[in-house]
């Protein structure tokens, strides 16, 4: 049986170049914590914002809307983390959700007040910014020929 208890230098391992390539492919040159974490937190805040800002009785349609969109943003973030190769094509969906969040108070809500509008505009702007960052990260991680 091989002795695997020693802690030698990996540079002498015969498959070190293949392991480095596989590791680089797996990460795709992206920094998960800098993009995916804030996207997930934004989704959680979006889902909880009607209760945080106390507009559950004045805007019941926006309560349901923000809950659903917040869950969708959080699911996208989890997908970006767990299956980045498949999910980073959906980075532009974050931008679309951001635009929708900005216009939703007037489309979904009924005469929203300034606090509700400001909340959705800020969430939407952050979703657009983070979606563009995800798309930029995905574009950088695409292997060049």
Short mmCIF file of C-alpha atoms in Angstrom, two decimals:
data_model
loop_
_atom_site.label_atom_id
_atom_site.label_comp_id
_atom_site.label_asym_id
_atom_site.label_seq_id
_atom_site.Cartn_x
_atom_site.Cartn_y
_atom_site.Cartn_z
CA UNK A 1 0.00 0.00 0.00
CA UNK A 2 1.26 3.47 -0.85
CA UNK A 3 2.38 5.80 1.89
CA UNK A 4 0.12 8.85 1.62
CA UNK A 5 0.81 10.23 5.09
CA UNK A 6 3.79 12.40 4.05
CA UNK A 7 3.27 16.02 3.11
CA UNK A 8 5.61 16.58 0.22
CA UNK A 9 5.78 19.31 -2.35
CA UNK A 10 3.01 19.01 -4.97
CA UNK A 11 5.30 20.52 -7.61
CA UNK A 12 6.97 17.14 -8.02
CA UNK A 13 3.68 15.29 -8.55
CA UNK A 14 3.53 13.81 -12.09
CA UNK A 15 -0.03 15.08 -12.71
CA UNK A 16 0.40 18.57 -11.27
CA UNK A 17 -0.19 20.38 -14.59
CA UNK A 18 -3.35 18.42 -15.29
CA UNK A 19 -4.63 19.08 -11.76
CA UNK A 20 -3.95 22.82 -12.12
CA UNK A 21 -5.80 22.94 -15.43
CA UNK A 22 -8.77 21.08 -13.98
CA UNK A 23 -8.83 23.39 -10.96
CA UNK A 24 -8.68 26.49 -13.18
CA UNK A 25 -11.48 25.10 -15.38
CA UNK A 26 -13.61 24.35 -12.35
CA UNK A 27 -13.26 27.85 -10.93
CA UNK A 28 -13.46 29.46 -14.35
CA UNK A 29 -11.33 32.37 -13.21
CA UNK A 30 -14.12 33.81 -11.10
CA UNK A 31 -14.28 34.94 -7.51
CA UNK A 32 -17.43 33.39 -6.06
CA UNK A 33 -17.60 35.31 -2.81
CA UNK A 34 -17.39 38.75 -4.39
CA UNK A 35 -20.37 38.32 -6.71
CA UNK A 36 -22.57 35.41 -5.68
CA UNK A 37 -22.80 36.29 -1.99
CA UNK A 38 -24.17 39.80 -2.51
CA UNK A 39 -26.62 38.49 -5.14
CA UNK A 40 -27.96 35.98 -2.62
CA UNK A 41 -28.24 38.64 0.10
CA UNK A 42 -30.02 40.98 -2.31
CA UNK A 43 -32.54 38.25 -3.07
CA UNK A 44 -33.15 37.61 0.61
CA UNK A 45 -33.63 41.32 1.27
CA UNK A 46 -35.96 41.67 -1.70
CA UNK A 47 -38.10 38.79 -0.42
CA UNK A 48 -38.22 40.19 3.12
CA UNK A 49 -38.45 43.90 2.28
CA UNK A 50 -42.27 44.18 2.53
CA UNK A 51 -42.07 43.07 6.16
CA UNK A 52 -38.95 45.10 6.89
CA UNK A 53 -40.52 48.31 5.53
CA UNK A 54 -44.04 47.45 6.75
CA UNK A 55 -46.04 47.81 3.56
CA UNK A 56 -47.75 44.42 3.71
CA UNK A 57 -51.23 45.91 4.21
CA UNK A 58 -50.93 48.93 1.92
CA UNK A 59 -49.43 47.08 -1.10
CA UNK A 60 -50.50 43.39 -0.97
CA UNK A 61 -49.73 42.83 -4.67
CA UNK A 62 -46.18 44.16 -4.24
CA UNK A 63 -45.69 41.95 -1.19
CA UNK A 64 -46.29 38.83 -3.27
CA UNK A 65 -44.30 40.27 -6.17
CA UNK A 66 -41.22 41.11 -4.08
CA UNK A 67 -41.36 37.74 -2.33
CA UNK A 68 -41.39 35.86 -5.65
CA UNK A 69 -38.72 38.02 -7.31
CA UNK A 70 -36.53 37.84 -4.18
CA UNK A 71 -36.74 34.05 -4.17
CA UNK A 72 -35.91 34.03 -7.90
CA UNK A 73 -32.82 36.20 -7.33
CA UNK A 74 -31.71 33.96 -4.45
CA UNK A 75 -32.17 30.82 -6.57
CA UNK A 76 -30.09 32.41 -9.34
CA UNK A 77 -27.34 33.15 -6.81
CA UNK A 78 -27.38 29.57 -5.56
CA UNK A 79 -27.20 28.36 -9.15
CA UNK A 80 -24.28 30.71 -9.87
CA UNK A 81 -22.45 29.13 -6.93
CA UNK A 82 -23.28 25.47 -7.43
CA UNK A 83 -23.27 25.19 -11.24
CA UNK A 84 -21.36 28.19 -12.58
CA UNK A 85 -20.67 26.73 -16.02
CA UNK A 86 -24.38 26.25 -16.69
CA UNK A 87 -25.81 29.22 -14.83
CA UNK A 88 -23.62 32.17 -15.74
CA UNK A 89 -25.48 32.48 -19.03
CA UNK A 90 -28.39 33.62 -16.89
CA UNK A 91 -26.43 36.62 -15.63
CA UNK A 92 -28.43 38.79 -17.99
CA UNK A 93 -31.61 37.56 -16.30
CA UNK A 94 -30.40 39.41 -13.19
CA UNK A 95 -30.31 42.60 -15.23
CA UNK A 96 -33.82 41.96 -16.53
CA UNK A 97 -35.06 41.32 -12.99
CA UNK A 98 -33.43 44.59 -11.94
CA UNK A 99 -35.22 46.56 -14.64
CA UNK A 100 -38.48 44.86 -13.71
CA UNK A 101 -37.98 45.72 -10.02
CA UNK A 102 -37.54 49.39 -10.94
CA UNK A 103 -40.81 49.61 -12.87
CA UNK A 104 -42.83 47.16 -10.72
CA UNK A 105 -44.18 49.66 -8.17
CA UNK A 106 -46.17 51.39 -10.91
CA UNK A 107 -47.10 48.23 -12.83
CA UNK A 108 -47.93 45.90 -9.93
CA UNK A 109 -48.59 48.31 -7.07
CA UNK A 110 -51.48 50.66 -6.52
CA UNK A 111 -50.34 54.26 -5.91
CA UNK A 112 -47.14 53.32 -4.04
CA UNK A 113 -45.57 55.78 -1.63
CA UNK A 114 -42.03 57.11 -1.88
CA UNK A 115 -40.54 54.50 0.48
CA UNK A 116 -41.87 51.58 -1.57
CA UNK A 117 -40.69 53.16 -4.83
CA UNK A 118 -37.25 53.93 -3.40
CA UNK A 119 -36.92 50.39 -2.02
CA UNK A 120 -37.69 48.77 -5.37
CA UNK A 121 -35.53 51.21 -7.34
CA UNK A 122 -32.53 50.53 -5.08
CA UNK A 123 -33.07 46.76 -5.25
CA UNK A 124 -33.44 47.00 -9.04
CA UNK A 125 -30.32 49.12 -9.47
CA UNK A 126 -28.27 46.73 -7.32
CA UNK A 127 -29.62 43.76 -9.30
CA UNK A 128 -28.57 45.43 -12.56
CA UNK A 129 -25.10 46.22 -11.22
CA UNK A 130 -24.59 42.72 -9.80
CA UNK A 131 -25.99 41.16 -12.99
CA UNK A 132 -23.47 43.12 -15.06
CA UNK A 133 -20.70 42.03 -12.69
CA UNK A 134 -21.81 38.38 -13.08
CA UNK A 135 -21.91 38.76 -16.86
CA UNK A 136 -18.46 40.36 -16.84
CA UNK A 137 -17.08 37.59 -14.67
CA UNK A 138 -18.63 34.99 -16.96
CA UNK A 139 -17.14 36.69 -20.03
CA UNK A 140 -13.68 36.68 -18.44
CA UNK A 141 -13.91 33.00 -17.56
CA UNK A 142 -14.75 31.85 -21.09
CA UNK A 143 -11.68 30.04 -22.40
CA UNK A 144 -9.94 31.78 -25.28
CA UNK A 145 -8.85 29.70 -28.30
#
